[in-house]
mmCIF file of C-alpha atoms and ligand atoms in Angstrom:
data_model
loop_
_atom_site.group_PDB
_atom_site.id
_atom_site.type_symbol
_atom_site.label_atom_id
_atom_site.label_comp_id
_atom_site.label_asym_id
_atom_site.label_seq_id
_atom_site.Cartn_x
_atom_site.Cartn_y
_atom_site.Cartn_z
ATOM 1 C CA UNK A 1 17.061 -20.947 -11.546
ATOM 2 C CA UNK A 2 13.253 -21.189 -11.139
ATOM 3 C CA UNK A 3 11.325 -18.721 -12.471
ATOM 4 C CA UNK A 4 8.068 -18.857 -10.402
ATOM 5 C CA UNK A 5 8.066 -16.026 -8.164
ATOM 6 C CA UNK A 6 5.634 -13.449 -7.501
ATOM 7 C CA UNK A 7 5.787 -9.950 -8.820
ATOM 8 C CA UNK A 8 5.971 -7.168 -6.618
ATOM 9 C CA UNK A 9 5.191 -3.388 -7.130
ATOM 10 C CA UNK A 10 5.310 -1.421 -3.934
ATOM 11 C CA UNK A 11 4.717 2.007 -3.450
ATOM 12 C CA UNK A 12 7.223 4.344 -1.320
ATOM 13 C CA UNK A 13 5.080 7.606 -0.410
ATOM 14 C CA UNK A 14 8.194 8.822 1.566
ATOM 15 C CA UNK A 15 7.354 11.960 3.545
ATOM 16 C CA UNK A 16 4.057 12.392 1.445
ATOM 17 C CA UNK A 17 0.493 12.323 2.716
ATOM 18 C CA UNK A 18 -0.117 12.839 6.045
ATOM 19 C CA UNK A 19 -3.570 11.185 7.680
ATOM 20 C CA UNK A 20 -6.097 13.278 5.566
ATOM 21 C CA UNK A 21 -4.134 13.305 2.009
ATOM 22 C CA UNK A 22 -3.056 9.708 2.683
ATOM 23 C CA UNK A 23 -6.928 8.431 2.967
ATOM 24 C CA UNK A 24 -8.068 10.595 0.294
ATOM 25 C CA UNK A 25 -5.431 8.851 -2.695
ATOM 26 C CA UNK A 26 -6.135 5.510 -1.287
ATOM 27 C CA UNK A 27 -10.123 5.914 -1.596
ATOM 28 C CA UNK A 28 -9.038 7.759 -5.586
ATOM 29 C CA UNK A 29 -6.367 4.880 -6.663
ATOM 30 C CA UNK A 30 -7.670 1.605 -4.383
ATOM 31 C CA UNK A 31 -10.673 0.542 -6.333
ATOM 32 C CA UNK A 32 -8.827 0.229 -9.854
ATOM 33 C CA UNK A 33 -6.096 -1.311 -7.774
ATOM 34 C CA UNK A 34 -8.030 -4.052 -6.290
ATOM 35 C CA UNK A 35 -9.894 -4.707 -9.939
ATOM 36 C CA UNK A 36 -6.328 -4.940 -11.847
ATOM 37 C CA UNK A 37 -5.348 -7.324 -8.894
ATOM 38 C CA UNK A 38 -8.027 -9.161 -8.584
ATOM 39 C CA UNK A 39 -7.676 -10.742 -11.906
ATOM 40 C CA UNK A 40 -3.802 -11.883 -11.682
ATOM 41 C CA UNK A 41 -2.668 -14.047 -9.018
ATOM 42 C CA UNK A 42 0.904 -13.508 -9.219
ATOM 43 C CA UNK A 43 1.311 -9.664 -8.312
ATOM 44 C CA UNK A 44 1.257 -8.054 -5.014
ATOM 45 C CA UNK A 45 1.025 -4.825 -4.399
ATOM 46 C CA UNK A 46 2.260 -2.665 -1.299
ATOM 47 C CA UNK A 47 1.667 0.722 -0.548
ATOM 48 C CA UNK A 48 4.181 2.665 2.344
ATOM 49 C CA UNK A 49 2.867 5.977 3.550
ATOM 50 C CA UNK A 50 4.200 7.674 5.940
ATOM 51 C CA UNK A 51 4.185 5.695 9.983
ATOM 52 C CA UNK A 52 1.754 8.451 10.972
ATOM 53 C CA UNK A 53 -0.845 7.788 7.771
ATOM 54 C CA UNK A 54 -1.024 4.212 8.354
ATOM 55 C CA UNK A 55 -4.047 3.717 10.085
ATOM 56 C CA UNK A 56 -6.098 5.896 7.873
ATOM 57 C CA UNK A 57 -4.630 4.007 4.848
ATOM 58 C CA UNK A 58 -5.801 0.944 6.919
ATOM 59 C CA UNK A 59 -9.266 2.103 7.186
ATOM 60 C CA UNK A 60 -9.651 2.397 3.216
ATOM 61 C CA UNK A 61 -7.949 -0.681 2.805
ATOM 62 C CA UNK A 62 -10.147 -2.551 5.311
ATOM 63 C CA UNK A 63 -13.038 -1.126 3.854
ATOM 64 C CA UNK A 64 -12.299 -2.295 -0.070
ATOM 65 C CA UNK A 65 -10.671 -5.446 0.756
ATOM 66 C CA UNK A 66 -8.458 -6.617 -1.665
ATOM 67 C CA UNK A 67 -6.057 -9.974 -1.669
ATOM 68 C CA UNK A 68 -2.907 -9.043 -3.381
ATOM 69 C CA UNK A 69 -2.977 -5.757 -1.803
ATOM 70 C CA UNK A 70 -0.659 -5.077 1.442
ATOM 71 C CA UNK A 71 0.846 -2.171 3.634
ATOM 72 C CA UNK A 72 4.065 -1.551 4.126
ATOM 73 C CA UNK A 73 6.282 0.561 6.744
ATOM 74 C CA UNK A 74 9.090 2.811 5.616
ATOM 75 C CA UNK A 75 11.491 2.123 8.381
ATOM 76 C CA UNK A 76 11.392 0.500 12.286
ATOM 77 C CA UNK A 77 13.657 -0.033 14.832
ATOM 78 C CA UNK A 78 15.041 -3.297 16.048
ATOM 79 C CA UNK A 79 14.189 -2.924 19.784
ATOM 80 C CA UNK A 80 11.417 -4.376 21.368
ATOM 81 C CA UNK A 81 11.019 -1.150 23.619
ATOM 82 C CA UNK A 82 11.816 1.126 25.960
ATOM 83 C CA UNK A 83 13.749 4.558 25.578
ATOM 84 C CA UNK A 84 14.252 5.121 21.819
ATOM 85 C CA UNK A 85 12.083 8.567 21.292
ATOM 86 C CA UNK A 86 10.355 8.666 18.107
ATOM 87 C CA UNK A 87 11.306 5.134 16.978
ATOM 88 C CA UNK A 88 8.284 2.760 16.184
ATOM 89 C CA UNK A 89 8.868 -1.346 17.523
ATOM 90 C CA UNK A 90 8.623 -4.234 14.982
ATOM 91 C CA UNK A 91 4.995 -5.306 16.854
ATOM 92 C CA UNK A 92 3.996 -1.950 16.924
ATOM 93 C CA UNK A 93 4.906 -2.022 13.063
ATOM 94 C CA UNK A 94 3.043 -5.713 12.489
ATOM 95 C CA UNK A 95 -0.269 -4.138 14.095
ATOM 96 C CA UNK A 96 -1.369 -2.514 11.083
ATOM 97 C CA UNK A 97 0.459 -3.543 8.278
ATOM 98 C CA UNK A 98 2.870 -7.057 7.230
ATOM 99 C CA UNK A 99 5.874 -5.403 4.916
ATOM 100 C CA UNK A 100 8.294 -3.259 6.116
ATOM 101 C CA UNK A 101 11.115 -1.300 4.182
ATOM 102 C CA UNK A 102 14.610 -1.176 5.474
ATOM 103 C CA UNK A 103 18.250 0.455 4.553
ATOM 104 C CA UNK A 104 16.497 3.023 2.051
ATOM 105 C CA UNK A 105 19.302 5.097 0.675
ATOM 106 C CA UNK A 106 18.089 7.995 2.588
ATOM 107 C CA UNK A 107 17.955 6.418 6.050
ATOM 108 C CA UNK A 108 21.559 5.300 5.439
ATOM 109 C CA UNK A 109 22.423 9.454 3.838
ATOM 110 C CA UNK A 110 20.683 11.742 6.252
ATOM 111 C CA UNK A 111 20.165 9.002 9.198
ATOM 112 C CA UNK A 112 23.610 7.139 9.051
ATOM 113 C CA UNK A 113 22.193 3.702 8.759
ATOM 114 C CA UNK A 114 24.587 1.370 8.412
ATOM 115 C CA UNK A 115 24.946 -2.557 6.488
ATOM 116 C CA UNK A 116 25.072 -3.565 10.466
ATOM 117 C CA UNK A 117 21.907 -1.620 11.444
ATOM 118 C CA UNK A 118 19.947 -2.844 8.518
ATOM 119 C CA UNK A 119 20.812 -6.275 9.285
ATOM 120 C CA UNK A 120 19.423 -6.005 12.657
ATOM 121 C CA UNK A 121 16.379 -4.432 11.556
ATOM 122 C CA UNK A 122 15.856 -7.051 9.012
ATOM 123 C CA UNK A 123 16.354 -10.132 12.028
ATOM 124 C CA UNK A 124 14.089 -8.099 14.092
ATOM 125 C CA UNK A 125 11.382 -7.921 10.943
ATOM 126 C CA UNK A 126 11.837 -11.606 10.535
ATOM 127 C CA UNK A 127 11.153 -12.381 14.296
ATOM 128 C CA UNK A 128 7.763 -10.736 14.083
ATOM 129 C CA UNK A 129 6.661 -12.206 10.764
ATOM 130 C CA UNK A 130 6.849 -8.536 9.005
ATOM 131 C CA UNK A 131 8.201 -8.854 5.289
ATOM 132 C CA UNK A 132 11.798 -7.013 4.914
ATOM 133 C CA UNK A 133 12.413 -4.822 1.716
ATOM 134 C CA UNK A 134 16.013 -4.330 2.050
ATOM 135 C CA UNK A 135 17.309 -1.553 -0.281
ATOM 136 C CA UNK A 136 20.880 -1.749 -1.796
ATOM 137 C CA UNK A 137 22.731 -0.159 -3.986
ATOM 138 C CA UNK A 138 25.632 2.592 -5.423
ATOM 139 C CA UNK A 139 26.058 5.919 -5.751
ATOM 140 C CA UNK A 140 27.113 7.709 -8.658
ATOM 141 C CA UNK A 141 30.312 8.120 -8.013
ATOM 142 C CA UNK A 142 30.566 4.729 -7.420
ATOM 143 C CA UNK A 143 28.631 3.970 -10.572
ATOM 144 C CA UNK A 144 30.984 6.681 -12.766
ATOM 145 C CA UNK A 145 34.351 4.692 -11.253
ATOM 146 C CA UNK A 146 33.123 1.025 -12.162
ATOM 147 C CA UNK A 147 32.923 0.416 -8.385
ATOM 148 C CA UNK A 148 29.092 -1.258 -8.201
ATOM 149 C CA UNK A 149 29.583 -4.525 -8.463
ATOM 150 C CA UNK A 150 32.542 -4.580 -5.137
ATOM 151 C CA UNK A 151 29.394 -1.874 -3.462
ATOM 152 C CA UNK A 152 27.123 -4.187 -3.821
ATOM 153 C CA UNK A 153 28.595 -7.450 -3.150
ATOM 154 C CA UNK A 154 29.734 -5.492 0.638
ATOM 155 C CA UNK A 155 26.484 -4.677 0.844
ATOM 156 C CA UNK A 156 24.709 -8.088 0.483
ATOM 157 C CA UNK A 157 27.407 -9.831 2.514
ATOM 158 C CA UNK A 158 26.866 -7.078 5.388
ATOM 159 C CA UNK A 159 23.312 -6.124 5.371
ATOM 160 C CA UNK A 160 21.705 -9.895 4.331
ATOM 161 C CA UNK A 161 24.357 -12.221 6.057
ATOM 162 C CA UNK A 162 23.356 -14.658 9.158
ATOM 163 C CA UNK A 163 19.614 -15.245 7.814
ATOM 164 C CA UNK A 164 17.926 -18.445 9.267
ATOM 165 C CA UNK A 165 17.855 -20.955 6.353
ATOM 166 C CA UNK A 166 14.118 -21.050 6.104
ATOM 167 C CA UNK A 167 13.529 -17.051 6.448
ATOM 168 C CA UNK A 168 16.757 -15.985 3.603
ATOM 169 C CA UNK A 169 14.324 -16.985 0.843
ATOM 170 C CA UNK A 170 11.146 -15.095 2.028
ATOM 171 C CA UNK A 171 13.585 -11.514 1.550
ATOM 172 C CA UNK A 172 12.671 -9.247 -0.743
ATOM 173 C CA UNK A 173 15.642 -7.192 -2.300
ATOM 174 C CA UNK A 174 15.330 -3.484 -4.039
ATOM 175 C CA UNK A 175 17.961 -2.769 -6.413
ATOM 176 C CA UNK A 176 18.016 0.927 -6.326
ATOM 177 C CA UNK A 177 21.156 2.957 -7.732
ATOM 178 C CA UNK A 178 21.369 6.004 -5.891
ATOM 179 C CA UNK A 179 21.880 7.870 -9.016
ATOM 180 C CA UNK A 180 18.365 6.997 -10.388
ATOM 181 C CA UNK A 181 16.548 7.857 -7.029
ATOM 182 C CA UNK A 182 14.442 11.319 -7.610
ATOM 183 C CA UNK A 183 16.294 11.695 -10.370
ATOM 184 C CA UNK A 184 14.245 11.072 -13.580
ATOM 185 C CA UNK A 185 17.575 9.422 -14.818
ATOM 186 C CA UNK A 186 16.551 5.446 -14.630
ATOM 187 C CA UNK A 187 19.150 2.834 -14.870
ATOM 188 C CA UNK A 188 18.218 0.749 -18.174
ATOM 189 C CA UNK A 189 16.949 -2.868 -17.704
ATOM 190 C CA UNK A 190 20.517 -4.592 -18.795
ATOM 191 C CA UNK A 191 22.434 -1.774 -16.159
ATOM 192 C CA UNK A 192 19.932 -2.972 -13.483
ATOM 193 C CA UNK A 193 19.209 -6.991 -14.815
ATOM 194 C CA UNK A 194 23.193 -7.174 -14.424
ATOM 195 C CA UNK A 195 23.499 -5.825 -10.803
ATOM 196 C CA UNK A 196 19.856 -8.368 -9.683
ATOM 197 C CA UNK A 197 21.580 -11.124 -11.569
ATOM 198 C CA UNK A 198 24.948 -10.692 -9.075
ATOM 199 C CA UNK A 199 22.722 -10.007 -5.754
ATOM 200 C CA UNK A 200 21.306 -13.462 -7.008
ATOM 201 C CA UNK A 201 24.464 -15.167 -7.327
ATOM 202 C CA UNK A 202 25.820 -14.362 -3.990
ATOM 203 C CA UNK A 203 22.749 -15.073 -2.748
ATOM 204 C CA UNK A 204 22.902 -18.159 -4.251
ATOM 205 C CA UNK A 205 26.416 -18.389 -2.431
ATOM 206 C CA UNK A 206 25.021 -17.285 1.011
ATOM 207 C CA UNK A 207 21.982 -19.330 1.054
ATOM 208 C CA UNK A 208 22.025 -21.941 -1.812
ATOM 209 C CA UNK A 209 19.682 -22.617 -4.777
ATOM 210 C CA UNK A 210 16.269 -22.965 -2.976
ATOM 211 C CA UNK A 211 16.511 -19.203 -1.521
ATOM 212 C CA UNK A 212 18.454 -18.055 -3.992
ATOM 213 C CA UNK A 213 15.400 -19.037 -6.777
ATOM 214 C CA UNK A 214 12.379 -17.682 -4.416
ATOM 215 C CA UNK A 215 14.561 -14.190 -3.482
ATOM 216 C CA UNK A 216 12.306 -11.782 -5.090
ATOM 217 C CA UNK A 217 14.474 -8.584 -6.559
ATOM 218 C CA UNK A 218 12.649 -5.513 -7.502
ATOM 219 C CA UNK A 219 14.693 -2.116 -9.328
ATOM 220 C CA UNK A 220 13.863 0.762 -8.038
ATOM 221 C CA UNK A 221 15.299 4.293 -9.260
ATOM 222 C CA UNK A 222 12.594 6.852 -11.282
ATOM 223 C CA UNK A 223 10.342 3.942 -12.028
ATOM 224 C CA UNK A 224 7.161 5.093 -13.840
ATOM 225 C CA UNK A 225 4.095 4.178 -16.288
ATOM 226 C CA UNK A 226 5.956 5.070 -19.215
ATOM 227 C CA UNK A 227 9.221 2.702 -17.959
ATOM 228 C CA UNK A 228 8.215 -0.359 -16.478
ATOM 229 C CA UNK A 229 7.646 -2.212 -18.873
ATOM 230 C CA UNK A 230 11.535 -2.561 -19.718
ATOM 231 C CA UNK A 231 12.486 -2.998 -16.179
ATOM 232 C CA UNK A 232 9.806 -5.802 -16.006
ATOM 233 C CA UNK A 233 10.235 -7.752 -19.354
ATOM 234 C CA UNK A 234 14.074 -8.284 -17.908
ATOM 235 C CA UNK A 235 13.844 -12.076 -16.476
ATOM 236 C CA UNK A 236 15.453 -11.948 -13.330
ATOM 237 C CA UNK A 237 13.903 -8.074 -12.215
ATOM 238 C CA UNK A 238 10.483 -8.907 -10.024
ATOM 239 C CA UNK A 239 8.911 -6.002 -10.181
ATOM 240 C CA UNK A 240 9.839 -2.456 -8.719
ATOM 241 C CA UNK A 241 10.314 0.043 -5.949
ATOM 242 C CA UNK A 242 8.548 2.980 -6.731
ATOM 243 C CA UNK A 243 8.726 6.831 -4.878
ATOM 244 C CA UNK A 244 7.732 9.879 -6.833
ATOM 245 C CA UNK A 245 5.228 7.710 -9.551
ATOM 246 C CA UNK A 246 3.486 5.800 -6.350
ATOM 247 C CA UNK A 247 1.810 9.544 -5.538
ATOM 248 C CA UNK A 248 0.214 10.022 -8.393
ATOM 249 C CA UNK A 249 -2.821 8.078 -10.608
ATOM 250 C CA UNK A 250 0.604 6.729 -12.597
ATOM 251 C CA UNK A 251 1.189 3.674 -9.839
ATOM 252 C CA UNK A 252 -1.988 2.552 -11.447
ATOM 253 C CA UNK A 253 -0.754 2.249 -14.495
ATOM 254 C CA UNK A 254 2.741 0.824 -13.184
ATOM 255 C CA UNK A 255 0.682 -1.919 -11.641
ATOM 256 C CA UNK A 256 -1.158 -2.436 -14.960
ATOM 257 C CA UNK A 257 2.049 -2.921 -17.154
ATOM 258 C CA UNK A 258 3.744 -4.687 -14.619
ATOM 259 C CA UNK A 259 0.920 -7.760 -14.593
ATOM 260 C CA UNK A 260 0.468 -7.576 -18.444
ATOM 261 C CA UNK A 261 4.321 -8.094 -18.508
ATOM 262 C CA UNK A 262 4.664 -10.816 -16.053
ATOM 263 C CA UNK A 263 1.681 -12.951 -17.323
ATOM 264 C CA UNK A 264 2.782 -13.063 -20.904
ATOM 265 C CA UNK A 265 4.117 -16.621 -21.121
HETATM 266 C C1 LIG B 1 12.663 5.317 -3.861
HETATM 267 O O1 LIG B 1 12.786 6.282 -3.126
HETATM 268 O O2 LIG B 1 12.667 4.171 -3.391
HETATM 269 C C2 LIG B 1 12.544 5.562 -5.293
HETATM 270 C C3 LIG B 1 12.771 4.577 -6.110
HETATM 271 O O3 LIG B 1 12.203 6.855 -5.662
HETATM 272 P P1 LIG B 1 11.856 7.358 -7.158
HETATM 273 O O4 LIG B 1 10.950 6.334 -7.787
HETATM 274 O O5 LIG B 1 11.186 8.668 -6.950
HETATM 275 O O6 LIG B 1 13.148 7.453 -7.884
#
């Protein structure tokens, strides 16, 4: 399959940073951000804070403008609107930022998302032009009993099935083992380059080769400066999904190793 796609390295602040705290990190990490960027064409970057932080993050971003830098939302609804207190709409979503993640592990633990829900919410995201981040994957005791490749293959089916034909290959996917999440335990690069390479194949089953070669896959699971470059070297990983490194000066240096990965020929 066709090895052309853009690298992706987006930032999961989580419950982290409200207004204030979110503006300050953006003003400290944005300009060494948008000078790494600037000079590789084939990386984007998103950052996630919190719903509430989002138009403070905004601000800085508006005010430093760089191209290969984008916001992202941690979670929306599928609804258009009406009674669903303390949900946020897809157009509300799509007025300050383009990316959207969806099925994080702990929306599915502590808010009982299901593979149904998530595929809503990624339809939904489609319909208003917001990129999905779908997250996927196993937990460890589904790891520890050989389950993850049957886990996963339920998931994609459920969560990424009924796609229109032109939209399945604009997905992005995060591969992120429960076990690895907060963790400090990563997966390796051949654990994780061995799950991608299956969420590719049945992709490739779902959608054919076309989507199936432009689906970007990113790992995700205790990602940091020190590890990234393993997880990105592997050919069919596109970058990552980062949490507890994108809240510190480390992203930076995630971003960094990432591009000077991904550009060596
Ligand atoms: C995440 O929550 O998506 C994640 C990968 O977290 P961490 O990097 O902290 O493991």
């Amino acid at each position: 399959m066709a090895q052309s796609r853009t690298a992706i390295v987006a930032g999961n602040w989580k419950m982290n940073y409200g207004p204030k705290q979110a503006s300050a990190f953006a003003m400290e990490i944005l300009p060494e951000l948008g000078q790494l960027t600037r000079g590789y064409q084939d990386i984007l970057c998103i950052l996630c804070p919190p719903a509430i932080s989002l138009p403070a993050v905004r601000e800085v971003t508006d005010a430093m403008p760089a191209p290969r830098i984008e916001l992202g939302a941690q979670n929306m609804y599928f609804e258009e609107q009406g009674a669903y207190t303390g949900e946020l709409s897809p157009a509300m979503v799509r007025e300050l930022c383009s990316n959207v993640i969806l099925g994080h592990s702990e929306r599915r633990t502590y808010f009982a998302e299901t593979d149904e829900v998530v595929n809503r919410k990624v339809q939904a995201a489609f319909k208003h032009n917001l990129r999905p981040i779908v997250c996927i994957g196993e937990n460890l005791a589904q790891y520890e009993s050989g389950a993850t490749q049957e886990v996963i293959r339920a998931q994609v089916q459920a969560s990424l099935s009924n796609f229109p034909a032109e939209k399945a290959g604009e997905v992005v996917i995060a591969y992120e083992p429960i076990w690895a999440i907060g963790t400090g335990r990563a997966a390796t690069a051949k654990i994780a380059g061995e799950v991608i390479h299956l969420i590719r194949k049945l992709y490739h089953d779902m959608y054919g080769p076309e989507a199936a070669a432009s689906l970007r896959i990113l790992y995700g699971g205790s990602v940091t400066g020190a590890n990234i470059g393993e997880f990105v070297a592997h050919p069919d990983i596109d970058g990552a999904l980062v949490g507890g490194a994108s809240l510190k000066p480390d992203f930076i240096e995630i971003v960094r190793k990432t591009i000077a990965t991904k550009q060596k020929p």
